[in-house]
Short mmCIF file of C-alpha atoms in Angstrom, two decimals:
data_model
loop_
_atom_site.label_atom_id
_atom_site.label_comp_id
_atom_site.label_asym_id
_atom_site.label_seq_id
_atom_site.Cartn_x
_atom_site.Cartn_y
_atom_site.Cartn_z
CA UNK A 1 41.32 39.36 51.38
CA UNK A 2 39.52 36.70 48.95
CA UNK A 3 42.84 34.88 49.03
CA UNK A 4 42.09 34.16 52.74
CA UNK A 5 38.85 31.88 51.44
CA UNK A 6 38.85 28.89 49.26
CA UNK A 7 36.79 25.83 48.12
CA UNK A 8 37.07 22.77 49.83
CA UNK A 9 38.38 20.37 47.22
CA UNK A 10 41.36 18.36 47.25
CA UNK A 11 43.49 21.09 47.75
CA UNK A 12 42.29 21.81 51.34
CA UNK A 13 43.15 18.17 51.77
CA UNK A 14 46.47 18.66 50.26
CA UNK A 15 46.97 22.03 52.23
CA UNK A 16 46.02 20.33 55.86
CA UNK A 17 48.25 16.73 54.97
CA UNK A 18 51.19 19.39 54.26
CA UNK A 19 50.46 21.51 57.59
CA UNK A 20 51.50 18.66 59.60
CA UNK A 21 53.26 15.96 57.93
CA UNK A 22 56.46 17.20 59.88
CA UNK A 23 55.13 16.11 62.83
CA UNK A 24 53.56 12.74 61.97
CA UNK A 25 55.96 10.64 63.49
CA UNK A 26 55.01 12.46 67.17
CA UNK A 27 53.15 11.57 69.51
CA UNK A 28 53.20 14.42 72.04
CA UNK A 29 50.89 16.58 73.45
CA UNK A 30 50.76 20.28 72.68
CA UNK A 31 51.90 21.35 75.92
CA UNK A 32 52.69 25.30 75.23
CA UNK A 33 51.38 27.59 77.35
CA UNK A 34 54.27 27.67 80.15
CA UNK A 35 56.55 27.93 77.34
CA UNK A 36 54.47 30.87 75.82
CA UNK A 37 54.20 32.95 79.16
CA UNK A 38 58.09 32.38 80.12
CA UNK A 39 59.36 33.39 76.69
CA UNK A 40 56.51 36.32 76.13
CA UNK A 41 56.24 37.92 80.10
CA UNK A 42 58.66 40.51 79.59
CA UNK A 43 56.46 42.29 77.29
CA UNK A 44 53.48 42.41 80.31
CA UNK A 45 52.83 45.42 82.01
CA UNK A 46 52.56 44.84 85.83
CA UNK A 47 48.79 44.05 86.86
CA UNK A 48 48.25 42.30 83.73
CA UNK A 49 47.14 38.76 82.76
CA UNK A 50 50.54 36.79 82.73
CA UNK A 51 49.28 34.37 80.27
CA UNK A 52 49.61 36.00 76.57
CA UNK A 53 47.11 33.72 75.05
CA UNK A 54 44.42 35.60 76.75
CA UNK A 55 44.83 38.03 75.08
CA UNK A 56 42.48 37.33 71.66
CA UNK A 57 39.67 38.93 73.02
CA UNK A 58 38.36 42.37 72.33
CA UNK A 59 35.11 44.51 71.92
CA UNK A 60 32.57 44.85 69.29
CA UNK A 61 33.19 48.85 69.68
CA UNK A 62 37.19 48.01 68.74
CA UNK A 63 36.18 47.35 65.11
CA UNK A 64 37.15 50.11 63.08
CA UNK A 65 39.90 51.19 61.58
CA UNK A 66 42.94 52.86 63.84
CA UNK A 67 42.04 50.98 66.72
CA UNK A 68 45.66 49.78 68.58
CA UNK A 69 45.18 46.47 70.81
CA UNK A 70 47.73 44.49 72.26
CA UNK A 71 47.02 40.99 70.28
CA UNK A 72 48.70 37.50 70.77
CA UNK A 73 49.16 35.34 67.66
CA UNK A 74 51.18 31.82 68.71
CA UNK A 75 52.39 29.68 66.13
CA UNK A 76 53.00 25.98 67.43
CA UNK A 77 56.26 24.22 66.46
CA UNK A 78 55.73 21.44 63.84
CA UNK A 79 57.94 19.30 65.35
CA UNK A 80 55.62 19.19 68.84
CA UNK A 81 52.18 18.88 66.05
CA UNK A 82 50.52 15.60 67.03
CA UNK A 83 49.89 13.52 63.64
CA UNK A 84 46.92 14.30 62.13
CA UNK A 85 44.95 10.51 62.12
CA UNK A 86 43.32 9.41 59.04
CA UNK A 87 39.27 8.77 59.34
CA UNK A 88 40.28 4.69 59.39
CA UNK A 89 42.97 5.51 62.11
CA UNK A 90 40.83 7.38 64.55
CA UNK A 91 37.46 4.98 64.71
CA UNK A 92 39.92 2.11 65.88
CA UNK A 93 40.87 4.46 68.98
CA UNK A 94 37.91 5.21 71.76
CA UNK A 95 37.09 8.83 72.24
CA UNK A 96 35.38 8.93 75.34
CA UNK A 97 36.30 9.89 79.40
CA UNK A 98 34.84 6.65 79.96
CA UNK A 99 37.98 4.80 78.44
CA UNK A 100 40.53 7.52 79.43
CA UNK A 101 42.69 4.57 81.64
CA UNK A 102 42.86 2.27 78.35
CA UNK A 103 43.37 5.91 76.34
CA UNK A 104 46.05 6.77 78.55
CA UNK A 105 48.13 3.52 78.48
CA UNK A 106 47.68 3.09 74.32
CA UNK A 107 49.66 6.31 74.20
CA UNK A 108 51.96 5.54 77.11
CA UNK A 109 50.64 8.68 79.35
CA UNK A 110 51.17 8.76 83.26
CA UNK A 111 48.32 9.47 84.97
CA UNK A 112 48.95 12.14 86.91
CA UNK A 113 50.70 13.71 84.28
CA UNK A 114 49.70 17.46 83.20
CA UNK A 115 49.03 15.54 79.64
CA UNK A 116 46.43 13.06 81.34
CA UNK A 117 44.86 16.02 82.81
CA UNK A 118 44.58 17.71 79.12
CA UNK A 119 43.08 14.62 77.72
CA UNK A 120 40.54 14.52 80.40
CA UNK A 121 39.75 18.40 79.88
CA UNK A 122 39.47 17.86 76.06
CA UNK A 123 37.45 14.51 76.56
CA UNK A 124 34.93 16.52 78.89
CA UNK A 125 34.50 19.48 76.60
CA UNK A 126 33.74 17.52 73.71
CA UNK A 127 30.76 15.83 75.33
CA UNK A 128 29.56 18.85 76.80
CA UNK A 129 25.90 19.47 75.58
CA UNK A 130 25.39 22.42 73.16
CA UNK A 131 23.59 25.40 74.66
CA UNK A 132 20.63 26.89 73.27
CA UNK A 133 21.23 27.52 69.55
CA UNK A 134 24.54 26.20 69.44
CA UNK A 135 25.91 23.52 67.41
CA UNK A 136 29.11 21.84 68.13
CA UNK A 137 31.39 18.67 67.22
CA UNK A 138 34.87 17.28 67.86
CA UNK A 139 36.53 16.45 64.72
CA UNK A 140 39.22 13.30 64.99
CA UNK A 141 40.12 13.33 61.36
CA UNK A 142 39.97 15.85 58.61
CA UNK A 143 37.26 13.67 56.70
CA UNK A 144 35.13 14.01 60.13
CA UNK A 145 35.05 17.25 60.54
CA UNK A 146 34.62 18.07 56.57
CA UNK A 147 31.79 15.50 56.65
CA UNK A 148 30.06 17.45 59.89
CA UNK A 149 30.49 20.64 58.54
CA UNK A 150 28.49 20.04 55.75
CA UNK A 151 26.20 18.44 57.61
CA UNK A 152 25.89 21.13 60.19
CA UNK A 153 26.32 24.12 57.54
CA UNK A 154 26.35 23.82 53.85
CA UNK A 155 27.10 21.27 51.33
CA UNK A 156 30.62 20.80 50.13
CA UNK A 157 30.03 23.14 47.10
CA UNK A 158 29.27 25.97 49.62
CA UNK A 159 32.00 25.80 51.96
CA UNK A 160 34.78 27.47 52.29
CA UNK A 161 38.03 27.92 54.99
CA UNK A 162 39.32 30.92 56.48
CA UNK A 163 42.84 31.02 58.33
CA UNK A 164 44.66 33.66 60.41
CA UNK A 165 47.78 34.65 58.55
CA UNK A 166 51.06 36.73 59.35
CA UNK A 167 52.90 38.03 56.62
CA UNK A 168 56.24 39.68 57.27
CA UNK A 169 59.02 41.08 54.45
CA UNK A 170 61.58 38.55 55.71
CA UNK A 171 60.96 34.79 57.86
CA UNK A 172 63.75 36.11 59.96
CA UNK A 173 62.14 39.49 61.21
CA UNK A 174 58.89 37.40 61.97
CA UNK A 175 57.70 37.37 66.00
CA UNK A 176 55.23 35.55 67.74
CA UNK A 177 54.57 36.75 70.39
CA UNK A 178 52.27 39.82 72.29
CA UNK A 179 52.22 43.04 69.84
CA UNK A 180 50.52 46.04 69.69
CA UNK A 181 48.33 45.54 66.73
CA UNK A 182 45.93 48.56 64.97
CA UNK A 183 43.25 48.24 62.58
CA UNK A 184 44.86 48.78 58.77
CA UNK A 185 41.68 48.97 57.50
CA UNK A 186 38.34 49.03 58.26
CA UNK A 187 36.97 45.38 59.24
CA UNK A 188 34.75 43.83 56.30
CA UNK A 189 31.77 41.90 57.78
CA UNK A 190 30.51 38.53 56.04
CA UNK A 191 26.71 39.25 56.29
CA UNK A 192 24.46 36.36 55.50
CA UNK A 193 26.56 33.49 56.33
CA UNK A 194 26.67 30.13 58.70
CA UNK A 195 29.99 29.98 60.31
CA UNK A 196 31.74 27.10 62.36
CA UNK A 197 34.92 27.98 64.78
CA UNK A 198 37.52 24.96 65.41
CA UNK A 199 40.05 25.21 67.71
CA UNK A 200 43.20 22.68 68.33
CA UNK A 201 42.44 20.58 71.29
CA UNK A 202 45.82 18.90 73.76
CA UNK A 203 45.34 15.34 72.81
CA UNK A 204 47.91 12.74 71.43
CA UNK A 205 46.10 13.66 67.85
CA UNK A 206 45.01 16.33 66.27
CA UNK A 207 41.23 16.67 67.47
CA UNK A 208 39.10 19.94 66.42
CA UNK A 209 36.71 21.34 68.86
CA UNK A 210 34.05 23.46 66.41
CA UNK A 211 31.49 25.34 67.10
CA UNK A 212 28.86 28.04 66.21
CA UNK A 213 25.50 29.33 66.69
CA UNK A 214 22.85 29.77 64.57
CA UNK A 215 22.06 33.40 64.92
CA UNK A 216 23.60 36.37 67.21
CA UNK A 217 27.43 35.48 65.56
CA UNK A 218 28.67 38.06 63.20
CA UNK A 219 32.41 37.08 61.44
CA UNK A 220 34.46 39.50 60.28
CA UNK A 221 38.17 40.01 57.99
CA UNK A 222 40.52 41.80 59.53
CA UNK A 223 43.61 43.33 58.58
CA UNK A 224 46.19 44.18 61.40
CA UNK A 225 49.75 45.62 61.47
CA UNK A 226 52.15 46.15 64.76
CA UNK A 227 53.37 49.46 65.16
CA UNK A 228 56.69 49.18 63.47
CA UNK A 229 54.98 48.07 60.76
CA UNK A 230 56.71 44.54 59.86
CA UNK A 231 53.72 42.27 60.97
CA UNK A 232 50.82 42.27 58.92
CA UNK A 233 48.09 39.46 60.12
CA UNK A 234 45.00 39.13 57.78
CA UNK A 235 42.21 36.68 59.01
CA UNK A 236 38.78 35.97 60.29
CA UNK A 237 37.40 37.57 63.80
CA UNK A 238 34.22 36.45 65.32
CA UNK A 239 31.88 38.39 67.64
CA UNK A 240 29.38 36.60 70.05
CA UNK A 241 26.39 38.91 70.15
CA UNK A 242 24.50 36.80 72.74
CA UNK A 243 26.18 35.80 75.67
CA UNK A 244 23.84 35.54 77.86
CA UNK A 245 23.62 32.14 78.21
CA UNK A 246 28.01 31.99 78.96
CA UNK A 247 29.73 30.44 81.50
CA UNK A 248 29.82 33.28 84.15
CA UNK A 249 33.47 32.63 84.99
CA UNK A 250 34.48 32.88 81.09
CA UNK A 251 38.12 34.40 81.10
CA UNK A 252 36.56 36.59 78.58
CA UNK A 253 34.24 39.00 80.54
CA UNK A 254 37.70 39.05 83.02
CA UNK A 255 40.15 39.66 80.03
CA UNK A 256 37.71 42.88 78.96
CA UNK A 257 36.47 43.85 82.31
CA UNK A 258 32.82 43.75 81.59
CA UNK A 259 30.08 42.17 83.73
CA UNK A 260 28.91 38.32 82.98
CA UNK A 261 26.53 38.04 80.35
CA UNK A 262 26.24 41.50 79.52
CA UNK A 263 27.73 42.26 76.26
CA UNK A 264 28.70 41.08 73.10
CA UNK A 265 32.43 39.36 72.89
CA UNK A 266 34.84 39.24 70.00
CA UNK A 267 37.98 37.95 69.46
CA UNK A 268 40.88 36.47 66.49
CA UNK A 269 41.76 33.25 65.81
CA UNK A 270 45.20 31.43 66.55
CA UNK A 271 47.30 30.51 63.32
CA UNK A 272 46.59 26.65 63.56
CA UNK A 273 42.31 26.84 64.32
CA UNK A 274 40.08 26.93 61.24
CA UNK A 275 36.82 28.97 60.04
CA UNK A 276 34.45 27.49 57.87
CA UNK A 277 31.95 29.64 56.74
CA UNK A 278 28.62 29.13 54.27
CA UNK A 279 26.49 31.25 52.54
#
């Protein structure tokens, strides 16, 4: 599992310029989730939530070894990766809802578009105020968000990146889509460390949403395996001890069945957000 975690040097540079230098000469949204449900609905059970990105969540109870949970890990097609923007790049472009007209015509977006929508949605969330003993960002470049994680966590010597990973015998046997997924082993928790979540945001760039708390968050590894045994995903899972202070219409408490507010809520990471996590 320590291969999961390493320094932030020039290598995670390297690592993130490779991720998506397939897709630099795009500039379209990620617009995957009707895609995901069409091509991933025959393996939902009547009654259930159609949409098999909801299903990443799970209970603090879950975490221990032989536990079975049906788990969704997407993987997003290079080719429809928005370029990731150099630090230079993205302070030339406004990244406000106040500017979304000029915003939409620099990238040639209709307005009414679903895309315009998603640029609105991802504007809005990034200027939402933390809650109580949050902290939060929207990273535009790589050197933004490495240069407000250390300033919200650790120094650079101190931080380090986890990733959710699926590792099959073959490429061709590999699936992403819903599985049944148990608990190979029993879940190691990080104790004693600062963590920082960032997820992919729809925009015509790659923009990071990240965000943590600083106490009530406990991060675990995890090592998972579908039933037939040819999927094995290793990677970080975070549990939200406090959510008391959550939106009471988070799909979360719906996903689990569990009343607003009431309990603690866990749940994996797709293959293309990031951990970083400080001692």
């Amino acid at each position: 599992m320590a291969s999961l975690r390493f320094s932030v040097t020039f290598h995670t540079f390297l690592f993130f310029s490779l991720w998506v230098v397939e897709a630099r000469t795009s500039r379209k949204l990620i617009s995957t989730k009707e895609q995901e449900i069409q091509n991933n609905s025959h393996l939902l059970k009547d009654g259930e939530f159609e949409d098999p990105t909801l299903y990443m969540f799970f209970k603090i109870n879950d975490l221990k070894i032989g536990t079975k949970l049906p788990i969704y890990f997407n993987k997003n097609d290079l080719r429809k990766v928005p370029p990731l923007l150099t630090r230079q790049e993205a302070d030339l472009i406004p990244f406000t809802k106040s500017k979304l007209d000029f915003l939409l015509n620099h990238f040639s977006i209709s307005k009414d578009s679903p895309q315009a929508k998603a640029m609105k949605e991802t504007l809005v969330r990034c200027n939402y105020k933390a809650i109580e003993g949050e902290y939060k960002f929207c990273g535009t470049s790589l050197e933004s968000m490495l240069d407000l994680a250390k300033k919200t966590i650790a120094s650079n010597s101190d931080l380090k990146v986890m990733t959710t990973k699926v590792m099959v015998p073959s490429q061709d046997t590999i699936s992403y889509a819903l599985h049944n997924y148990t608990f190979a082993e029993a879940p190691k928790e990080l104790v004693g460390i600062k963590m920082l979540g960032c997820h992919r945001m729809p925009y015509p760039y790659v923009v990071y949403y990240c965000h943590g708390h600083k106490s009530g968050t406990k991060v675990f590894e995890v090592n998972l395996v579908t039933d037939d045994g040819k999927h094995r995903v290793v990677g970080p899972a975070v549990c939200h001890m406090n959510t008391s202070m959550w939106n009471v219409d988070h799909e979360a408490f719906k996903v689990l069945k569990i009343e607003p507010r009431s309990a603690p809520v866990c749940h994996f990471f797709p293959l293309d957000n990031i951990v970083w996590v400080a001692k």
